CSV table of C-alpha atoms in Angstrom, one decimal:
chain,number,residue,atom,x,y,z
N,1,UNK,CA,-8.8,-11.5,-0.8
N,2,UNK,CA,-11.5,-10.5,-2.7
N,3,UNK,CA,-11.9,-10.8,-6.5
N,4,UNK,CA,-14.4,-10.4,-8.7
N,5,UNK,CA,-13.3,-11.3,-12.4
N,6,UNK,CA,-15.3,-11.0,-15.4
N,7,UNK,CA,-15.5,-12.9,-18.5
N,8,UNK,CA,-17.8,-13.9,-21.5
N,9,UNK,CA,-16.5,-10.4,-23.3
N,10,UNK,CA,-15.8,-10.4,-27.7
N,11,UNK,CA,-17.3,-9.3,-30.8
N,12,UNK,CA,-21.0,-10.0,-31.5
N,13,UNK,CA,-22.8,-8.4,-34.4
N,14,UNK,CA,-25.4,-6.0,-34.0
N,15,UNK,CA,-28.6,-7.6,-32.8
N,16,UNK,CA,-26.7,-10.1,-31.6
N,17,UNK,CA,-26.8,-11.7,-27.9
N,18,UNK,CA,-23.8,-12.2,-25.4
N,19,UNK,CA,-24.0,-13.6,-21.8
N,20,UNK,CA,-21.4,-12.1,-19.1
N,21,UNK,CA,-20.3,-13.6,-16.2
N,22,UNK,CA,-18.5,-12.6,-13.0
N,23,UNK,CA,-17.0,-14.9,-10.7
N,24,UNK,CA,-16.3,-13.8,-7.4
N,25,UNK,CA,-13.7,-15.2,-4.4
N,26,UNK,CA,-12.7,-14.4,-1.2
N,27,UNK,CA,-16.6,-13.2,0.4
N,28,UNK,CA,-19.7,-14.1,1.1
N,29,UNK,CA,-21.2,-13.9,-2.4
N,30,UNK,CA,-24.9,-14.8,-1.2
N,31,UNK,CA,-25.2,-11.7,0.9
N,32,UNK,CA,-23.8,-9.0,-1.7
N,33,UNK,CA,-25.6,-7.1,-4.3
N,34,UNK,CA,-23.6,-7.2,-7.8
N,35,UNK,CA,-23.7,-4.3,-10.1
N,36,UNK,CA,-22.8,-3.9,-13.3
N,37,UNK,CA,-20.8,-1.0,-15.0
N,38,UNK,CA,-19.8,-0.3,-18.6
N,39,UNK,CA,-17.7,2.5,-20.0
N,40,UNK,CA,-17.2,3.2,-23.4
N,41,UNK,CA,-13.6,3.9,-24.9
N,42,UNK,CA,-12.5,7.4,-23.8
N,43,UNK,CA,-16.0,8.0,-22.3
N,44,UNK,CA,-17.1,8.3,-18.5
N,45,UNK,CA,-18.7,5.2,-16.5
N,46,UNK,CA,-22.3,4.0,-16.8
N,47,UNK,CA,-24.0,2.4,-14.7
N,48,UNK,CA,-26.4,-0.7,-16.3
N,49,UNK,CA,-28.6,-2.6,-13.6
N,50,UNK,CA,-27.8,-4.3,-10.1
N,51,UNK,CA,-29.0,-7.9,-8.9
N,52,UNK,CA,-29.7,-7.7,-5.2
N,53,UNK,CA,-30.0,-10.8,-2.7
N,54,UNK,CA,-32.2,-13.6,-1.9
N,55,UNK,CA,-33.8,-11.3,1.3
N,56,UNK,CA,-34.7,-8.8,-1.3
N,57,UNK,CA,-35.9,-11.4,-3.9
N,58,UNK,CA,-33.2,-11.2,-6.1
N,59,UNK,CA,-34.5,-8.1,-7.5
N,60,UNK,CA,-33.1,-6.7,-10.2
N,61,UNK,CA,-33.2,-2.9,-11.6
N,62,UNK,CA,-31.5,-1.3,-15.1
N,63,UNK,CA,-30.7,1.8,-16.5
N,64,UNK,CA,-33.7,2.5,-19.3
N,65,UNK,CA,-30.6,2.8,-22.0
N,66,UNK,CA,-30.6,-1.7,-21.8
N,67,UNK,CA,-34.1,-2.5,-20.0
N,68,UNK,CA,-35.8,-4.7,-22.0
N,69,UNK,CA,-32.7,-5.9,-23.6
N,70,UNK,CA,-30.2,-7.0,-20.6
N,71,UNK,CA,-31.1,-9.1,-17.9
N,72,UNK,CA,-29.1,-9.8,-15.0
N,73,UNK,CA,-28.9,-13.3,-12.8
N,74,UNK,CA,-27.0,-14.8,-10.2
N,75,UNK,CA,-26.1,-18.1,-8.9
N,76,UNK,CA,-25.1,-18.0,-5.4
N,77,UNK,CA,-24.2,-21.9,-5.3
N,78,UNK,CA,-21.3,-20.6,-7.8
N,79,UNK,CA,-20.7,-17.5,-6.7
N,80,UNK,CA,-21.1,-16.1,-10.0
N,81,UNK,CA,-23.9,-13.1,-11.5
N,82,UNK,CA,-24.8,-12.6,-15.4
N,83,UNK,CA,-25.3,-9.8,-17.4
N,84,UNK,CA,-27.2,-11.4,-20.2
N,85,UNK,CA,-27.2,-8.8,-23.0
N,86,UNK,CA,-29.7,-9.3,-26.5
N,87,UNK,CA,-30.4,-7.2,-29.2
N,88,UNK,CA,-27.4,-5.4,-28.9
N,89,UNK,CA,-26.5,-2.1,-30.4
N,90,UNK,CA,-23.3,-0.5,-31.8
N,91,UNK,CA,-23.4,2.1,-28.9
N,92,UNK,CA,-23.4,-1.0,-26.6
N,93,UNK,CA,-19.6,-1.3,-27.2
N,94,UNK,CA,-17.7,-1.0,-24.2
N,95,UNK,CA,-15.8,-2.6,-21.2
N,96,UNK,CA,-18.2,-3.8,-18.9
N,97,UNK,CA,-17.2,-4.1,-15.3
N,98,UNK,CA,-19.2,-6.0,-12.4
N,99,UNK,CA,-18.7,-4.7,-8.8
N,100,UNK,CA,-20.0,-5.4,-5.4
N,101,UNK,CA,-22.2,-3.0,-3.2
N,102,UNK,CA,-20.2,-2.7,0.3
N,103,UNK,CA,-21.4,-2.8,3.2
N,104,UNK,CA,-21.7,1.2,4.0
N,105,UNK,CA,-24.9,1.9,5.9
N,106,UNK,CA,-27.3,3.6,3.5
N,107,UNK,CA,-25.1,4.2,0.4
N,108,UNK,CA,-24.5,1.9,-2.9
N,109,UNK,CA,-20.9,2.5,-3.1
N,110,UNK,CA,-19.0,-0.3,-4.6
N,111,UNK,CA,-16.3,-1.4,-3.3
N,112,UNK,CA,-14.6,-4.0,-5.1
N,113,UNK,CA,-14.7,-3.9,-8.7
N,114,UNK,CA,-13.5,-6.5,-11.6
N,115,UNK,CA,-10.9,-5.6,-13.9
N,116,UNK,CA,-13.4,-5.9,-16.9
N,117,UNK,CA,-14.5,-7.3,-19.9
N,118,UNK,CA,-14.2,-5.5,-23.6
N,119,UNK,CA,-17.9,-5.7,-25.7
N,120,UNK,CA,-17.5,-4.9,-29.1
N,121,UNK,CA,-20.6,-4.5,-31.7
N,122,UNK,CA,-19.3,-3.4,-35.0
N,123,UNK,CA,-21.0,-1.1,-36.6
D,1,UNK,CA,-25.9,13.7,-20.3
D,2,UNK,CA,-25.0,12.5,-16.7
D,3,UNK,CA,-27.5,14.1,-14.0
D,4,UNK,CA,-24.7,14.8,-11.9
D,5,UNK,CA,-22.6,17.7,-13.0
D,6,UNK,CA,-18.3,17.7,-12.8
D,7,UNK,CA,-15.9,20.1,-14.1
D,8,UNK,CA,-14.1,17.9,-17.1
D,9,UNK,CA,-11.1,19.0,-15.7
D,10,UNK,CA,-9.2,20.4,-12.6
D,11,UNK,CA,-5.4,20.8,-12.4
D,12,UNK,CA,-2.5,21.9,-9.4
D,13,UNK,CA,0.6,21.6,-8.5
D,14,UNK,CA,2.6,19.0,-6.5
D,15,UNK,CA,1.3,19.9,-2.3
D,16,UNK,CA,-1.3,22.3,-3.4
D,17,UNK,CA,-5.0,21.3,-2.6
D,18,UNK,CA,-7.8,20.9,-5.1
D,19,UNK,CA,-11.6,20.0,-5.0
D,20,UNK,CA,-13.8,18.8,-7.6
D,21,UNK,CA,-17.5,19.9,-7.3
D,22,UNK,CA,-20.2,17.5,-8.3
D,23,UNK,CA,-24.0,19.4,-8.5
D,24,UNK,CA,-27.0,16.9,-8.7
D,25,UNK,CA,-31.0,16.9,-7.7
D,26,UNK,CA,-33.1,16.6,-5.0
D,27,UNK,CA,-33.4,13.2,-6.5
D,28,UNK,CA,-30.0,11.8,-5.9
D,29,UNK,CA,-27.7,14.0,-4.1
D,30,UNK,CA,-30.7,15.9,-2.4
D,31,UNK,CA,-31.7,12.3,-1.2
D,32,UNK,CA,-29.0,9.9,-1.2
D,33,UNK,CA,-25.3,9.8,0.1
D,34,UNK,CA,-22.2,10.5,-2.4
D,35,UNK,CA,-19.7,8.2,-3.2
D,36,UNK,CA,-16.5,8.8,-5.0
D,37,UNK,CA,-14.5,6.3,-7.4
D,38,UNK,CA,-10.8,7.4,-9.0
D,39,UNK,CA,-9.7,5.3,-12.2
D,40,UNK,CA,-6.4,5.4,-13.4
D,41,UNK,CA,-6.5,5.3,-17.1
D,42,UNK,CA,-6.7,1.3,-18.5
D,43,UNK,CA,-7.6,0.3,-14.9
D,44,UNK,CA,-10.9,-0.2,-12.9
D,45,UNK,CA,-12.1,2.4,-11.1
D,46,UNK,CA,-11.8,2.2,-7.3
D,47,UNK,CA,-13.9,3.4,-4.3
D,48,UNK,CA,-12.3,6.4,-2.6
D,49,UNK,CA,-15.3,8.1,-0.5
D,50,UNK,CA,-18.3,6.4,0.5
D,51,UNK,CA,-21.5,7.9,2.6
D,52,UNK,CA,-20.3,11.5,1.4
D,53,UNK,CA,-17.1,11.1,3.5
D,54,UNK,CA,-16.1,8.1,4.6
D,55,UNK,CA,-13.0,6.8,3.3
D,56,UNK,CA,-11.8,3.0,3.1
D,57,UNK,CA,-9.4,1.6,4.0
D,58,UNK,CA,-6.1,2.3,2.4
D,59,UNK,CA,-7.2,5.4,0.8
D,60,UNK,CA,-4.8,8.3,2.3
D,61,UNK,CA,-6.3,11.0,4.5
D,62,UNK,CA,-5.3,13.5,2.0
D,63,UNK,CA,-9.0,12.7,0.6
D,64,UNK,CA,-12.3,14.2,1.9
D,65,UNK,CA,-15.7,14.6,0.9
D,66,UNK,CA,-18.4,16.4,1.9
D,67,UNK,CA,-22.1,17.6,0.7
D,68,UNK,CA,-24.5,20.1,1.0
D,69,UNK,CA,-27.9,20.0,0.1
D,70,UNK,CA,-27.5,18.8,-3.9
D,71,UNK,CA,-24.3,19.7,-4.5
D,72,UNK,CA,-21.1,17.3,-3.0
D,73,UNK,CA,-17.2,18.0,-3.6
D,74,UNK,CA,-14.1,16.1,-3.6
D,75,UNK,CA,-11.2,17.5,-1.6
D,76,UNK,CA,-7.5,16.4,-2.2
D,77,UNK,CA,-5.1,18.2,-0.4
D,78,UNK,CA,-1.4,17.6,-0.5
D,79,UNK,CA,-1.6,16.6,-4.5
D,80,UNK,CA,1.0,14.3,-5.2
D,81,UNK,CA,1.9,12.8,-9.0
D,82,UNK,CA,-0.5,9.4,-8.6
D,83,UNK,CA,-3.4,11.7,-7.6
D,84,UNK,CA,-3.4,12.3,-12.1
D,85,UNK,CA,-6.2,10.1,-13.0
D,86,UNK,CA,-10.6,10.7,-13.8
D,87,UNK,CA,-12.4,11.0,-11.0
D,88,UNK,CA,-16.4,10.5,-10.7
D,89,UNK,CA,-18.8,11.2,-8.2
D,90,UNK,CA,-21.8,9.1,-7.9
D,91,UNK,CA,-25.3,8.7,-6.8
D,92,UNK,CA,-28.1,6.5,-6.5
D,93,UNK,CA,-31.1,8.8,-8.1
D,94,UNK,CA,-34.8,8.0,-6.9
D,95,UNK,CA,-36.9,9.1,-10.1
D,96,UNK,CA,-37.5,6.6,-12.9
D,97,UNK,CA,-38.0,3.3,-10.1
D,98,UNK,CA,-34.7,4.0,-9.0
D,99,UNK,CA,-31.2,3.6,-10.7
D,100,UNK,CA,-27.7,4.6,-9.6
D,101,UNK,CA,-26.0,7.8,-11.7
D,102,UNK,CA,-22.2,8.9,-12.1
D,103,UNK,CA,-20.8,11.9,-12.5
D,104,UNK,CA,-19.6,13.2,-15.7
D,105,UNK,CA,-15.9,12.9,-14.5
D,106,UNK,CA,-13.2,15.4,-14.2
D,107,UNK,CA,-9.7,14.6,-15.3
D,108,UNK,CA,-7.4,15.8,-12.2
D,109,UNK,CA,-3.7,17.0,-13.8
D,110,UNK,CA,-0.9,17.2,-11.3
D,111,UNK,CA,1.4,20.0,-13.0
């Protein structure tokens, strides 16, 4: 079965850093791009960045709202990916969710997603 | 404000069918496939369209999607009670080095 489950999550004052991690079971972690998502409370999904494989480098991409502040890493010998998070702002409060890319020709969908992790920055 | 454009809210009654719209660019829609997640509220969301239409497996043929030129739309006929949850459609979007985009959501209310 396949699981991907988050953790790393709390309260961490603005400006503040906080590292993520999402451990993954029951697939071939090595070969799957991990995503990750964050939605604020009552607010619609956002996407943050993506790590890709070790084919494509490991290459990483972000949405401009955390580039230059998040970074994203893997580990494939643990199966696990980061979302390393610094300077962090109030409106960076929110659950964050890591997902895998499936394997639909040509599209990112995800299809497996964690149950996710709460991020709080007080204001 | 999400590049891809959703009704906040569509609503019917138990065996009617709806469809939620989602209107992009010629930079994600225009260029990329669709994909379509449903989240029930306090869970994850979960895939429930890929490649503009394909569905995984599990999720009940009542679902289609479908797109046409920037704009997509989600279908559900047969609307049954568990079909009440957000639903988002989503993109990956070429400008700006490349990033994937979601929908602004629309709240589907079974009445």
């Amino acid at each position: 079965e396949v699981q991907l489950v988050e953790s790393g999550g709390g309260l961490v004052q603005a400006g503040g850093s906080l590292k993520l991690s999402c451990a993954a079971s029951g697939f071939t972690f090595s070969t799957s791009a991990i995503h990750w998502v964050r939605q604020a409370s009552g607010k619609g999904l956002e996407w943050v960045g993506r790590i890709r494989t070790i084919p494509n480098n490991y290459a990483t991409t972000y949405a401009a709202s955390v580039k230059g502040r998040f970074t994203i890493s893997r580990d494939d010998s643990k199966n696990t990916a980061y979302l390393l998070m610094n300077s962090l702002k109030t409106e960076d409060t929110a659950v964050y969710y890591c997902a895998r890319r499936g394997r639909y020709s040509g599209s990112s969908a995800f299809d497996y997603w964690g149950r996710g992790v709460l991020v709080t920055v007080p204001s | 404000q999400s590049l891809l454009t959703q009704p906040p809210s569509v609503s019917g009654t138990p065996g009617q069918r709806v469809t939620i719209s989602c209107s992009g660019s010629s930079s994600n829609i225009g260029s990329n496939t669709v994909n379509w997640y449903h989240q029930l509220p306090g869970t994850a969301p979960k895939l429930l369209i890929a490649s503009n239409n394909q569905r995984p497996s599990g999720v009940p043929d009542r679902f289609s999607g479908s797109k046409s030129g920037t704009s997509a739309s989600l279908a559900i006929s047969g609307l049954q009670s568990e079909d009440e949850a957000d639903y988002y459609c989503a993109a990956w979007d070429d400008s700006l080095n490349g990033h994937y985009v979601f929908g602004s959501g629309t709240k589907v209310t079974v009445l």
